[in-house]
Short mmCIF file of C-alpha atoms and ligand atoms in Angstrom, two decimals:
data_model
loop_
_atom_site.label_atom_id
_atom_site.label_comp_id
_atom_site.label_asym_id
_atom_site.label_seq_id
_atom_site.Cartn_x
_atom_site.Cartn_y
_atom_site.Cartn_z
CA MET A 1 0.00 0.00 0.00
CA ILE A 2 1.33 3.39 -0.99
CA ASP A 3 -0.30 5.26 1.85
CA LEU A 4 -1.32 8.72 0.66
CA ARG A 5 -4.33 8.98 2.99
CA SER A 6 -2.62 11.59 5.12
CA ASP A 7 0.72 12.82 6.38
CA THR A 8 -0.43 11.58 9.79
CA VAL A 9 0.64 8.08 8.70
CA THR A 10 4.35 8.95 8.71
CA ARG A 11 6.49 6.44 10.64
CA PRO A 12 9.57 7.21 12.75
CA ASP A 13 12.94 6.31 11.29
CA ASP A 14 15.68 4.39 13.11
CA ALA A 15 17.29 7.60 14.35
CA MET A 16 14.01 8.63 16.01
CA ARG A 17 13.59 5.18 17.57
CA THR A 18 17.13 5.26 18.92
CA ALA A 19 16.63 8.79 20.25
CA ALA A 20 13.47 7.68 22.05
CA ARG A 21 15.29 4.75 23.62
CA ASP A 22 18.23 6.84 24.79
CA ALA A 23 16.27 9.94 25.84
CA GLU A 24 17.03 11.54 29.19
CA VAL A 25 13.69 11.62 31.01
CA GLY A 26 12.01 12.97 34.11
CA ASP A 27 8.50 13.65 35.34
CA ASP A 28 7.17 16.28 32.95
CA VAL A 29 4.18 17.11 35.18
CA TYR A 30 6.80 18.51 37.56
CA GLY A 31 8.60 20.14 34.61
CA GLU A 32 11.54 17.79 35.19
CA ASP A 33 11.88 16.05 31.82
CA PRO A 34 15.02 17.59 30.28
CA THR A 35 14.22 16.39 26.78
CA VAL A 36 10.69 17.80 26.83
CA ASN A 37 12.06 21.07 28.19
CA GLU A 38 14.61 21.14 25.37
CA LEU A 39 11.95 20.49 22.72
CA GLU A 40 9.62 23.15 24.12
CA ALA A 41 12.43 25.72 24.20
CA ARG A 42 13.51 24.76 20.67
CA VAL A 43 10.01 25.07 19.23
CA ALA A 44 9.44 28.40 21.00
CA ASP A 45 12.67 29.64 19.45
CA VAL A 46 11.73 28.43 15.97
CA LEU A 47 8.28 30.02 16.24
CA GLY A 48 9.50 33.20 17.88
CA THR A 49 7.29 32.78 20.95
CA GLU A 50 8.17 33.11 24.64
CA ASP A 51 7.25 29.54 25.54
CA ALA A 52 5.74 26.29 24.26
CA LEU A 53 3.98 23.17 25.56
CA LEU A 54 4.21 19.58 24.29
CA VAL A 55 0.78 17.99 23.77
CA PRO A 56 -0.09 14.44 22.64
CA SER A 57 -2.02 15.54 19.54
CA GLY A 58 -2.86 18.50 17.37
CA THR A 59 -6.47 18.20 18.41
CA MET A 60 -5.53 18.52 22.06
CA GLY A 61 -3.31 21.48 21.21
CA ASN A 62 -6.20 23.26 19.55
CA GLN A 63 -8.67 22.38 22.30
CA VAL A 64 -6.30 23.45 25.06
CA ALA A 65 -5.87 26.76 23.22
CA VAL A 66 -9.63 27.31 22.95
CA ARG A 67 -10.19 26.47 26.61
CA THR A 68 -7.30 28.69 27.71
CA HIS A 69 -8.39 31.71 25.68
CA THR A 70 -12.15 31.66 26.33
CA GLU A 71 -14.83 31.83 29.01
CA ARG A 72 -17.88 29.54 28.85
CA GLY A 73 -20.66 30.91 26.66
CA GLU A 74 -18.36 33.06 24.56
CA GLU A 75 -18.26 32.73 20.78
CA ALA A 76 -15.38 31.53 18.66
CA ILE A 77 -15.07 32.84 15.10
CA LEU A 78 -13.96 29.83 13.05
CA GLU A 79 -13.54 29.25 9.35
CA ARG A 80 -16.36 26.90 8.29
CA GLU A 81 -14.05 24.28 6.76
CA SER A 82 -11.40 24.49 9.48
CA HIS A 83 -10.27 21.46 11.46
CA VAL A 84 -11.20 22.99 14.80
CA TYR A 85 -14.76 23.51 13.56
CA LYS A 86 -15.19 20.44 11.37
CA TRP A 87 -13.07 17.59 12.69
CA GLU A 88 -12.70 17.87 16.48
CA LEU A 89 -15.99 16.28 17.59
CA GLY A 90 -17.52 19.58 18.63
CA GLY A 91 -14.70 19.97 21.11
CA VAL A 92 -15.07 23.75 21.42
CA ALA A 93 -18.58 23.15 22.78
CA GLN A 94 -17.82 19.98 24.73
CA HIS A 95 -14.57 21.11 26.40
CA SER A 96 -15.06 24.86 26.56
CA GLY A 97 -18.79 25.55 26.42
CA VAL A 98 -18.04 27.90 23.53
CA GLN A 99 -20.49 28.76 20.77
CA THR A 100 -19.15 28.68 17.23
CA ARG A 101 -19.68 31.51 14.78
CA PRO A 102 -18.44 30.04 11.50
CA VAL A 103 -17.38 32.30 8.65
CA ASP A 104 -16.81 31.27 5.04
CA GLY A 105 -13.18 31.86 4.09
CA ASP A 106 -12.41 32.34 0.41
CA GLU A 107 -11.56 29.45 -1.92
CA ARG A 108 -8.16 29.16 -0.24
CA GLY A 109 -9.53 29.40 3.30
CA VAL A 110 -8.46 32.99 3.87
CA VAL A 111 -10.63 34.88 6.39
CA ALA A 112 -10.84 38.58 5.56
CA PRO A 113 -10.55 41.26 8.26
CA GLU A 114 -14.02 42.59 7.48
CA GLN A 115 -15.45 39.12 8.07
CA VAL A 116 -13.88 39.15 11.53
CA ARG A 117 -15.31 42.62 12.21
CA ASP A 118 -18.77 41.51 10.97
CA ALA A 119 -18.70 38.32 13.06
CA TYR A 120 -17.53 40.06 16.22
CA VAL A 121 -20.08 40.27 19.05
CA GLU A 122 -19.67 42.76 21.87
CA ALA A 123 -20.40 41.32 25.33
CA ASP A 124 -23.46 42.91 26.98
CA GLY A 125 -26.34 42.03 29.27
CA HIS A 126 -27.62 39.46 26.79
CA ARG A 127 -24.54 38.20 25.03
CA ALA A 128 -21.30 36.68 26.27
CA GLY A 129 -19.43 38.15 23.31
CA THR A 130 -16.62 36.91 21.07
CA GLY A 131 -13.83 35.14 22.92
CA LEU A 132 -11.61 33.84 20.14
CA LEU A 133 -10.68 33.94 16.47
CA ALA A 134 -9.10 30.71 15.18
CA LEU A 135 -7.24 30.58 11.85
CA GLU A 136 -5.61 27.64 10.04
CA ASN A 137 -2.43 27.49 7.94
CA THR A 138 -1.92 25.51 5.78
CA HIS A 139 -5.66 25.07 5.25
CA ASN A 140 -6.32 21.34 5.09
CA SER A 141 -9.84 21.26 3.61
CA LYS A 142 -8.99 23.85 0.97
CA GLY A 143 -6.17 21.63 -0.28
CA GLY A 144 -3.20 22.48 1.90
CA THR A 145 -3.19 26.12 0.86
CA ALA A 146 -0.25 28.14 2.16
CA ILE A 147 -1.77 31.39 3.40
CA ALA A 148 0.47 34.45 3.27
CA PRO A 149 1.56 35.85 6.65
CA GLU A 150 0.10 39.23 5.67
CA ALA A 151 -3.36 37.63 5.43
CA ILE A 152 -2.94 36.03 8.85
CA ASP A 153 -1.78 39.39 10.23
CA ALA A 154 -4.77 41.25 8.75
CA ALA A 155 -7.42 38.89 10.13
CA ALA A 156 -5.65 38.72 13.50
CA ALA A 157 -5.35 42.51 13.69
CA ALA A 158 -9.12 42.85 13.20
CA ALA A 159 -9.66 40.53 16.18
CA ARG A 160 -7.06 42.17 18.38
CA GLU A 161 -8.60 45.62 17.65
CA ARG A 162 -11.45 44.32 19.80
CA GLY A 163 -9.34 42.56 22.40
CA VAL A 164 -10.15 39.13 20.96
CA PRO A 165 -7.29 36.60 21.20
CA VAL A 166 -6.21 34.72 18.09
CA HIS A 167 -5.20 31.07 17.81
CA LEU A 168 -3.45 29.70 14.73
CA ASP A 169 -3.93 26.03 13.95
CA GLY A 170 -0.56 25.52 12.34
CA ALA A 171 -0.68 21.74 12.13
CA ARG A 172 1.16 22.15 8.80
CA LEU A 173 2.65 25.62 9.42
CA PHE A 174 6.09 24.40 8.41
CA ASN A 175 4.63 23.34 5.06
CA ALA A 176 3.32 26.89 4.60
CA ALA A 177 6.72 28.30 5.60
CA ALA A 178 8.50 26.04 3.12
CA ALA A 179 6.05 26.78 0.30
CA LEU A 180 6.23 30.55 0.76
CA GLU A 181 9.91 30.51 1.71
CA VAL A 182 9.11 32.49 4.85
CA PRO A 183 10.43 31.59 8.32
CA ALA A 184 7.74 29.98 10.50
CA GLU A 185 8.10 32.73 13.11
CA ARG A 186 6.81 35.27 10.52
CA PHE A 187 3.33 33.72 10.78
CA THR A 188 3.10 34.06 14.56
CA ARG A 189 3.67 37.83 14.74
CA GLU A 190 0.01 38.82 15.32
CA VAL A 191 -1.40 35.68 16.94
CA ASP A 192 -1.65 34.81 20.63
CA SER A 193 -1.09 31.08 20.28
CA VAL A 194 -0.02 28.66 17.58
CA MET A 195 -0.17 24.86 17.40
CA VAL A 196 2.27 22.94 15.21
CA CYS A 197 2.32 19.18 14.59
CA LEU A 198 5.53 17.18 14.82
CA SER A 199 3.64 13.98 13.94
CA LYS A 200 2.56 14.87 10.41
CA GLY A 201 4.93 15.74 7.60
CA LEU A 202 7.84 16.11 10.05
CA GLY A 203 7.61 12.39 10.81
CA ALA A 204 7.53 12.18 14.61
CA PRO A 205 5.46 9.24 15.88
CA VAL A 206 3.50 11.37 18.35
CA GLY A 207 3.29 14.96 19.42
CA SER A 208 2.31 18.51 18.71
CA VAL A 209 3.37 21.73 20.37
CA LEU A 210 1.25 24.68 21.50
CA ALA A 211 3.24 27.92 21.69
CA GLY A 212 2.59 31.46 22.90
CA SER A 213 3.48 33.89 25.67
CA GLU A 214 4.82 32.63 28.99
CA ALA A 215 1.56 33.62 30.66
CA PHE A 216 -0.50 31.81 28.03
CA VAL A 217 1.61 28.62 28.21
CA GLU A 218 1.45 28.64 32.02
CA ARG A 219 -2.37 28.69 31.84
CA ALA A 220 -2.40 26.19 28.97
CA ARG A 221 -0.27 23.77 30.98
CA ARG A 222 -3.01 23.63 33.62
CA VAL A 223 -5.69 23.11 30.96
CA ARG A 224 -3.61 20.31 29.43
CA LYS A 225 -3.53 18.65 32.87
CA LEU A 226 -7.29 19.18 33.20
CA MET A 227 -7.74 17.35 29.89
CA GLY A 228 -5.52 14.51 31.02
CA GLY A 229 -2.61 15.56 28.85
CA GLY A 230 -0.04 15.89 31.64
CA MET A 231 2.58 13.34 30.70
CA ARG A 232 5.32 11.78 32.80
CA GLN A 233 8.61 10.63 31.15
CA ALA A 234 7.54 12.22 27.82
CA GLY A 235 11.14 12.68 26.79
CA ILE A 236 10.55 9.36 25.05
CA LEU A 237 8.32 11.36 22.66
CA ALA A 238 10.22 14.65 22.75
CA ALA A 239 13.49 13.09 21.56
CA PRO A 240 12.08 11.96 18.19
CA GLY A 241 10.19 15.26 18.13
CA LEU A 242 13.48 17.15 18.24
CA LEU A 243 14.75 15.17 15.25
CA ALA A 244 11.43 15.69 13.44
CA LEU A 245 11.70 19.42 13.88
CA GLU A 246 14.85 19.38 11.76
CA ASN A 247 12.86 17.69 8.96
CA ARG A 248 11.15 20.98 8.16
CA ASP A 249 14.02 21.61 5.73
CA ARG A 250 12.93 18.63 3.60
CA LEU A 251 9.21 19.48 3.29
CA ALA A 252 9.81 21.09 -0.12
CA GLU A 253 10.55 17.56 -1.38
CA ASP A 254 7.03 16.50 -0.41
CA HIS A 255 5.66 19.53 -2.21
CA GLU A 256 7.59 18.67 -5.37
CA ARG A 257 6.27 15.11 -5.28
CA ALA A 258 2.75 16.46 -4.73
CA ARG A 259 3.14 18.59 -7.87
CA ARG A 260 4.25 15.52 -9.83
CA LEU A 261 1.34 13.49 -8.40
CA ALA A 262 -1.21 16.19 -9.24
CA ALA A 263 0.09 16.58 -12.79
CA GLY A 264 -0.17 12.82 -13.28
CA ILE A 265 -3.65 12.61 -11.76
CA ASP A 266 -4.81 15.48 -13.95
CA GLN A 267 -3.88 13.38 -17.00
CA ILE A 268 -6.07 10.47 -15.86
CA GLY A 269 -9.53 10.38 -17.42
CA GLY A 270 -12.31 11.20 -14.99
CA LEU A 271 -10.01 13.01 -12.57
CA ALA A 272 -8.84 16.61 -12.39
CA ALA A 273 -6.30 18.08 -9.99
CA ASP A 274 -5.00 21.62 -9.70
CA GLU A 275 -1.35 22.26 -8.94
CA PRO A 276 -0.97 21.88 -5.15
CA GLU A 277 0.65 24.52 -2.96
CA THR A 278 2.09 22.05 -0.47
CA ASN A 279 1.85 18.28 0.16
CA ILE A 280 -1.90 17.93 -0.27
CA VAL A 281 -3.40 17.02 -3.65
CA VAL A 282 -7.16 17.24 -4.09
CA ALA A 283 -8.59 15.42 -7.11
CA ARG A 284 -12.05 16.26 -8.39
CA THR A 285 -14.20 13.50 -9.89
CA ASP A 286 -17.73 13.26 -11.30
CA ALA A 287 -17.86 9.77 -9.79
CA SER A 288 -18.45 9.09 -6.12
CA ALA A 289 -15.34 9.94 -4.12
CA ASP A 290 -16.01 6.93 -1.89
CA GLU A 291 -15.99 4.65 -4.92
CA VAL A 292 -12.75 6.14 -6.21
CA VAL A 293 -11.16 5.70 -2.78
CA ALA A 294 -12.28 2.06 -2.60
CA ALA A 295 -11.00 1.37 -6.13
CA CYS A 296 -7.66 3.02 -5.34
CA GLU A 297 -7.36 0.95 -2.21
CA ARG A 298 -7.91 -2.22 -4.24
CA GLU A 299 -5.03 -1.06 -6.44
CA GLY A 300 -2.78 -0.47 -3.44
CA VAL A 301 -3.10 3.30 -3.15
CA GLY A 302 -4.38 4.93 0.03
CA CYS A 303 -6.36 8.16 -0.25
CA VAL A 304 -9.42 9.67 1.46
CA ALA A 305 -12.73 11.11 0.35
CA PHE A 306 -12.75 14.87 0.90
CA GLY A 307 -16.43 15.44 0.13
CA GLU A 308 -18.76 13.75 -2.36
CA HIS A 309 -16.63 14.38 -5.44
CA ARG A 310 -13.18 15.21 -4.03
CA VAL A 311 -10.37 12.80 -3.12
CA ARG A 312 -7.33 13.83 -1.09
CA PHE A 313 -3.84 12.42 -1.55
CA CYS A 314 -0.98 13.50 0.78
CA THR A 315 2.72 13.11 0.07
CA HIS A 316 5.05 12.73 3.02
CA TRP A 317 8.51 11.51 4.02
CA ASN A 318 7.64 7.83 3.61
CA VAL A 319 6.73 8.44 -0.06
CA ASP A 320 9.55 8.60 -2.60
CA ASP A 321 9.63 9.34 -6.33
CA GLU A 322 9.07 5.72 -7.29
CA ASP A 323 6.07 5.52 -4.95
CA VAL A 324 4.54 8.50 -6.76
CA GLU A 325 4.92 6.79 -10.14
CA ARG A 326 3.52 3.51 -8.77
CA ALA A 327 0.65 5.40 -7.14
CA LEU A 328 -0.20 7.06 -10.47
CA ASP A 329 -0.28 3.65 -12.16
CA GLY A 330 -2.56 2.38 -9.38
CA VAL A 331 -4.93 5.33 -9.61
CA GLU A 332 -5.09 4.94 -13.40
CA ARG A 333 -6.00 1.26 -13.05
CA ALA A 334 -8.52 2.16 -10.33
CA VAL A 335 -10.50 4.62 -12.43
CA ASP A 336 -10.27 2.72 -15.70
C1 TLP B 401 -5.29 21.36 10.19
C2 TLP B 401 -5.29 20.30 11.25
N1 TLP B 401 -5.31 20.66 12.55
C3 TLP B 401 -5.32 19.72 13.53
C4 TLP B 401 -5.29 18.38 13.22
C5 TLP B 401 -5.32 17.38 14.38
O1 TLP B 401 -4.10 16.76 14.53
P1 TLP B 401 -4.07 15.36 15.31
O2 TLP B 401 -5.06 15.45 16.44
O3 TLP B 401 -4.45 14.35 14.29
O4 TLP B 401 -2.67 15.21 15.78
C6 TLP B 401 -5.26 17.95 11.89
C7 TLP B 401 -5.25 16.48 11.56
N2 TLP B 401 -5.84 16.22 10.30
C8 TLP B 401 -6.05 14.84 9.96
C9 TLP B 401 -5.71 14.66 8.49
O5 TLP B 401 -5.55 15.69 7.80
O6 TLP B 401 -5.62 13.51 8.06
C10 TLP B 401 -7.50 14.42 10.24
C11 TLP B 401 -8.48 15.11 9.31
O7 TLP B 401 -7.83 14.78 11.54
C12 TLP B 401 -5.26 18.93 10.88
O8 TLP B 401 -5.24 18.59 9.58
#
């Protein structure tokens, strides 16, 4: 199986496994795991934030951010196709008692400042008011679009004009940085918290990191504990995470392979694919996406339905050039 379902399927290499085995560890709930502390400091440095917090998953990172930023009953302005809104089991309501106020980003998932201003609700005797704006970069549902830092800044500025904190779901932020050739820290300038995944394209087996000010991370650490995310000798996870962080320099390879994959898919009858911006290729089909996915699976190619007539393929570090060619042959056989 050439597994293009997601970049979440990436597997640790031998170096990561050895690092996990040899990691110096301590009890991270007491802040005593030296390897976790090193990873958190390293990620904060890379993102240009004061501090950072290791969390078991990107979902927990986002949900800890929502709970840390908001009061119960407040509203969160979310892009309608964002992961926080669409794929976290209603977590903003379940964990934080927050109401969602979805807005429709443009075709690339960009939320305009005026949309933030229009969606903003002032707290008064009847309304709890807006407690958060959450943005996403790259935008998964829109096809891994790499949103320019200026667009993040503009939407965030509109929220901050009204004292509303901003969270950036940067599960694939390093893909955006690589695609736009902009340092990752450039995207965090106007936001109050950012979550990045080590376990996706970077290849770590487990782990994401939530970053922000010292005060934010201190509060977020308590929320993580509340959610059961306080980990003990988590250096076992942080050590491969440190190696994964250095993989951000190779993400452009995944993007190149995604371009090759999309060009090949676009040549296959019944499928169309635009040139991808990062490692996510979205193919459009008049057939049922579920049927295309099932047929591809039978031909040894993993992909996922991304709506009724869209199929997503993700390149990642376990996919090489030959895999891309073999995957194209498999997809062609599948749709024949
Ligand atoms: C933008 C974004 N933010 C957060 C997450 C959650 O990360 P994890 O909880 O899976 O570590 C994901 C995972 N995305 C996964 C995938 O793309 O296969 C699935 C859909 O959950 C994500 O794409």
